[in-house]
Amino acid sequence: MSTISKPEVPVARGLQLLQPSGWPQPKGYANGVMAEGRLIVTGGVVGWDAAGRFADGLVAQVRQTLENIVAILAEGGARPDHLVRLTWYVVDMDEYVSNLKALGKVYREVIGAHYPSMALVQIVRLVEPSSRVEIEATAVVPR
């Protein structure tokens, strides 16, 4: 097993990106992350504000969802670069794919250039009928 870490993308102390030799370089996610430290796990986070109002549309909801995740991480003394995994649940994969450029921009504005392991799953619906996306996050804060 070989490991890599792009020099232009800082990786938080205590985290190591895992990239098997000969595999194509992933774009916008990591194949694996090895970490040591304090674990922070969120529930499914949606794109509503503190008053429970949903942002309009997928891109705006993703922005709010990521901002909500950053706020939860901060409560535990973590930063976005401590993320080791994100699991995205979307109600419409075509909507997600047709907004990739805008979603990437929002991601970089909120999270930065840190790309943890990620999974994307289309589901039939979310508990909150107005929600277009729900994201679970796992972070590890170095000791």
PDB file of N, CA and C in Angstrom, residues 11-52:
ATOM      1  N   VAL A  11      -2.853  18.564   4.306  1.00  0.00           N
ATOM      2  CA  VAL A  11      -3.609  17.554   5.033  1.00  0.00           C
ATOM      3  C   VAL A  11      -3.336  17.784   6.514  1.00  0.00           C
ATOM      4  N   ALA A  12      -4.386  17.796   7.319  1.00  0.00           N
ATOM      5  CA  ALA A  12      -4.234  18.060   8.748  1.00  0.00           C
ATOM      6  C   ALA A  12      -3.276  17.060   9.383  1.00  0.00           C
ATOM      7  N   ARG A  13      -2.547  17.528  10.372  1.00  0.00           N
ATOM      8  CA  ARG A  13      -1.649  16.657  11.134  1.00  0.00           C
ATOM      9  C   ARG A  13      -2.468  15.484  11.666  1.00  0.00           C
ATOM     10  N   GLY A  14      -1.918  14.297  11.577  1.00  0.00           N
ATOM     11  CA  GLY A  14      -2.608  13.107  12.062  1.00  0.00           C
ATOM     12  C   GLY A  14      -3.453  12.407  11.014  1.00  0.00           C
ATOM     13  N   LEU A  15      -3.581  13.007   9.817  1.00  0.00           N
ATOM     14  CA  LEU A  15      -4.340  12.389   8.731  1.00  0.00           C
ATOM     15  C   LEU A  15      -3.384  12.022   7.597  1.00  0.00           C
ATOM     16  N   GLN A  16      -3.683  10.910   6.950  1.00  0.00           N
ATOM     17  CA  GLN A  16      -2.890  10.495   5.800  1.00  0.00           C
ATOM     18  C   GLN A  16      -3.838   9.985   4.721  1.00  0.00           C
ATOM     19  N   LEU A  17      -3.735  10.561   3.518  1.00  0.00           N
ATOM     20  CA  LEU A  17      -4.549  10.105   2.399  1.00  0.00           C
ATOM     21  C   LEU A  17      -3.978   8.799   1.871  1.00  0.00           C
ATOM     22  N   LEU A  18      -4.866   7.851   1.545  1.00  0.00           N
ATOM     23  CA  LEU A  18      -4.441   6.540   1.057  1.00  0.00           C
ATOM     24  C   LEU A  18      -4.770   6.415  -0.422  1.00  0.00           C
ATOM     25  N   GLN A  19      -3.761   6.156  -1.222  1.00  0.00           N
ATOM     26  CA  GLN A  19      -3.902   6.061  -2.670  1.00  0.00           C
ATOM     27  C   GLN A  19      -3.102   4.861  -3.150  1.00  0.00           C
ATOM     28  N   PRO A  20      -3.771   3.745  -3.470  1.00  0.00           N
ATOM     29  CA  PRO A  20      -3.032   2.581  -3.962  1.00  0.00           C
ATOM     30  C   PRO A  20      -2.231   2.909  -5.223  1.00  0.00           C
ATOM     31  N   SER A  21      -1.048   2.354  -5.304  1.00  0.00           N
ATOM     32  CA  SER A  21      -0.152   2.570  -6.423  1.00  0.00           C
ATOM     33  C   SER A  21      -0.817   2.149  -7.729  1.00  0.00           C
ATOM     34  N   GLY A  22      -0.713   3.013  -8.736  1.00  0.00           N
ATOM     35  CA  GLY A  22      -1.248   2.709 -10.055  1.00  0.00           C
ATOM     36  C   GLY A  22      -2.706   3.073 -10.249  1.00  0.00           C
ATOM     37  N   TRP A  23      -3.420   3.418  -9.186  1.00  0.00           N
ATOM     38  CA  TRP A  23      -4.823   3.811  -9.328  1.00  0.00           C
ATOM     39  C   TRP A  23      -4.898   5.227  -9.873  1.00  0.00           C
ATOM     40  N   PRO A  24      -5.951   5.546 -10.651  1.00  0.00           N
ATOM     41  CA  PRO A  24      -6.120   6.929 -11.099  1.00  0.00           C
ATOM     42  C   PRO A  24      -6.357   7.848  -9.896  1.00  0.00           C
ATOM     43  N   GLN A  25      -5.842   9.056 -10.001  1.00  0.00           N
ATOM     44  CA  GLN A  25      -6.021  10.035  -8.923  1.00  0.00           C
ATOM     45  C   GLN A  25      -7.481  10.463  -8.859  1.00  0.00           C
ATOM     46  N   PRO A  26      -8.141  10.323  -7.704  1.00  0.00           N
ATOM     47  CA  PRO A  26      -9.539  10.748  -7.610  1.00  0.00           C
ATOM     48  C   PRO A  26      -9.664  12.269  -7.704  1.00  0.00           C
ATOM     49  N   LYS A  27     -10.805  12.713  -8.191  1.00  0.00           N
ATOM     50  CA  LYS A  27     -11.060  14.151  -8.316  1.00  0.00           C
ATOM     51  C   LYS A  27     -12.224  14.515  -7.403  1.00  0.00           C
ATOM     52  N   GLY A  28     -11.955  15.317  -6.389  1.00  0.00           N
ATOM     53  CA  GLY A  28     -13.009  15.775  -5.498  1.00  0.00           C
ATOM     54  C   GLY A  28     -13.297  14.860  -4.327  1.00  0.00           C
ATOM     55  N   TYR A  29     -12.466  13.844  -4.110  1.00  0.00           N
ATOM     56  CA  TYR A  29     -12.610  12.948  -2.961  1.00  0.00           C
ATOM     57  C   TYR A  29     -11.302  12.184  -2.808  1.00  0.00           C
ATOM     58  N   ALA A  30     -11.150  11.456  -1.705  1.00  0.00           N
ATOM     59  CA  ALA A  30      -9.995  10.592  -1.484  1.00  0.00           C
ATOM     60  C   ALA A  30     -10.474   9.146  -1.475  1.00  0.00           C
ATOM     61  N   ASN A  31      -9.621   8.241  -1.950  1.00  0.00           N
ATOM     62  CA  ASN A  31      -9.968   6.815  -1.884  1.00  0.00           C
ATOM     63  C   ASN A  31     -10.024   6.329  -0.450  1.00  0.00           C
ATOM     64  N   GLY A  32      -9.163   6.840   0.391  1.00  0.00           N
ATOM     65  CA  GLY A  32      -9.148   6.449   1.796  1.00  0.00           C
ATOM     66  C   GLY A  32      -8.376   7.450   2.615  1.00  0.00           C
ATOM     67  N   VAL A  33      -8.672   7.478   3.909  1.00  0.00           N
ATOM     68  CA  VAL A  33      -7.979   8.364   4.838  1.00  0.00           C
ATOM     69  C   VAL A  33      -7.672   7.567   6.099  1.00  0.00           C
ATOM     70  N   MET A  34      -6.430   7.635   6.548  1.00  0.00           N
ATOM     71  CA  MET A  34      -6.043   7.023   7.807  1.00  0.00           C
ATOM     72  C   MET A  34      -5.873   8.156   8.815  1.00  0.00           C
ATOM     73  N   ALA A  35      -6.393   7.951  10.032  1.00  0.00           N
ATOM     74  CA  ALA A  35      -6.364   9.027  11.019  1.00  0.00           C
ATOM     75  C   ALA A  35      -6.162   8.479  12.421  1.00  0.00           C
ATOM     76  N   GLU A  36      -5.615   9.339  13.268  1.00  0.00           N
ATOM     77  CA  GLU A  36      -5.459   9.009  14.677  1.00  0.00           C
ATOM     78  C   GLU A  36      -5.836  10.239  15.480  1.00  0.00           C
ATOM     79  N   GLY A  37      -6.709  10.073  16.476  1.00  0.00           N
ATOM     80  CA  GLY A  37      -7.104  11.201  17.308  1.00  0.00           C
ATOM     81  C   GLY A  37      -8.507  11.042  17.860  1.00  0.00           C
ATOM     82  N   ARG A  38      -9.128  12.175  18.212  1.00  0.00           N
ATOM     83  CA  ARG A  38     -10.494  12.185  18.752  1.00  0.00           C
ATOM     84  C   ARG A  38     -11.489  12.161  17.616  1.00  0.00           C
ATOM     85  N   LEU A  39     -12.475  11.293  17.705  1.00  0.00           N
ATOM     86  CA  LEU A  39     -13.470  11.096  16.661  1.00  0.00           C
ATOM     87  C   LEU A  39     -14.680  12.007  16.878  1.00  0.00           C
ATOM     88  N   ILE A  40     -15.112  12.663  15.805  1.00  0.00           N
ATOM     89  CA  ILE A  40     -16.354  13.448  15.802  1.00  0.00           C
ATOM     90  C   ILE A  40     -17.219  12.891  14.684  1.00  0.00           C
ATOM     91  N   VAL A  41     -18.452  12.534  15.016  1.00  0.00           N
ATOM     92  CA  VAL A  41     -19.385  11.974  14.046  1.00  0.00           C
ATOM     93  C   VAL A  41     -20.663  12.794  14.105  1.00  0.00           C
ATOM     94  N   THR A  42     -21.143  13.230  12.950  1.00  0.00           N
ATOM     95  CA  THR A  42     -22.413  13.962  12.927  1.00  0.00           C
ATOM     96  C   THR A  42     -23.541  13.003  12.571  1.00  0.00           C
ATOM     97  N   GLY A  43     -24.739  13.430  12.850  1.00  0.00           N
ATOM     98  CA  GLY A  43     -25.902  12.748  12.309  1.00  0.00           C
ATOM     99  C   GLY A  43     -26.084  13.222  10.877  1.00  0.00           C
ATOM    100  N   GLY A  44     -27.199  12.892  10.286  1.00  0.00           N
ATOM    101  CA  GLY A  44     -27.500  13.400   8.959  1.00  0.00           C
ATOM    102  C   GLY A  44     -27.821  14.877   9.052  1.00  0.00           C
ATOM    103  N   VAL A  45     -27.007  15.703   8.438  1.00  0.00           N
ATOM    104  CA  VAL A  45     -27.149  17.157   8.506  1.00  0.00           C
ATOM    105  C   VAL A  45     -27.831  17.633   7.229  1.00  0.00           C
ATOM    106  N   VAL A  46     -28.827  18.494   7.385  1.00  0.00           N
ATOM    107  CA  VAL A  46     -29.576  19.006   6.239  1.00  0.00           C
ATOM    108  C   VAL A  46     -29.334  20.505   6.071  1.00  0.00           C
ATOM    109  N   GLY A  47     -29.865  21.061   4.983  1.00  0.00           N
ATOM    110  CA  GLY A  47     -29.618  22.448   4.614  1.00  0.00           C
ATOM    111  C   GLY A  47     -30.623  23.431   5.156  1.00  0.00           C
ATOM    112  N   TRP A  48     -30.863  23.400   6.451  1.00  0.00           N
ATOM    113  CA  TRP A  48     -31.729  24.408   7.054  1.00  0.00           C
ATOM    114  C   TRP A  48     -30.915  25.287   7.981  1.00  0.00           C
ATOM    115  N   ASP A  49     -31.467  26.480   8.228  1.00  0.00           N
ATOM    116  CA  ASP A  49     -30.781  27.418   9.111  1.00  0.00           C
ATOM    117  C   ASP A  49     -31.217  27.158  10.552  1.00  0.00           C
ATOM    118  N   ALA A  50     -30.742  28.002  11.480  1.00  0.00           N
ATOM    119  CA  ALA A  50     -31.030  27.818  12.906  1.00  0.00           C
ATOM    120  C   ALA A  50     -32.526  27.908  13.218  1.00  0.00           C
ATOM    121  N   ALA A  51     -33.300  28.562  12.343  1.00  0.00           N
ATOM    122  CA  ALA A  51     -34.750  28.675  12.543  1.00  0.00           C
ATOM    123  C   ALA A  51     -35.510  27.526  11.871  1.00  0.00           C
ATOM    124  N   GLY A  52     -34.782  26.593  11.244  1.00  0.00           N
ATOM    125  CA  GLY A  52     -35.442  25.466  10.591  1.00  0.00           C
ATOM    126  C   GLY A  52     -35.945  25.755   9.190  1.00  0.00           C
TER     127      GLY A  52
END
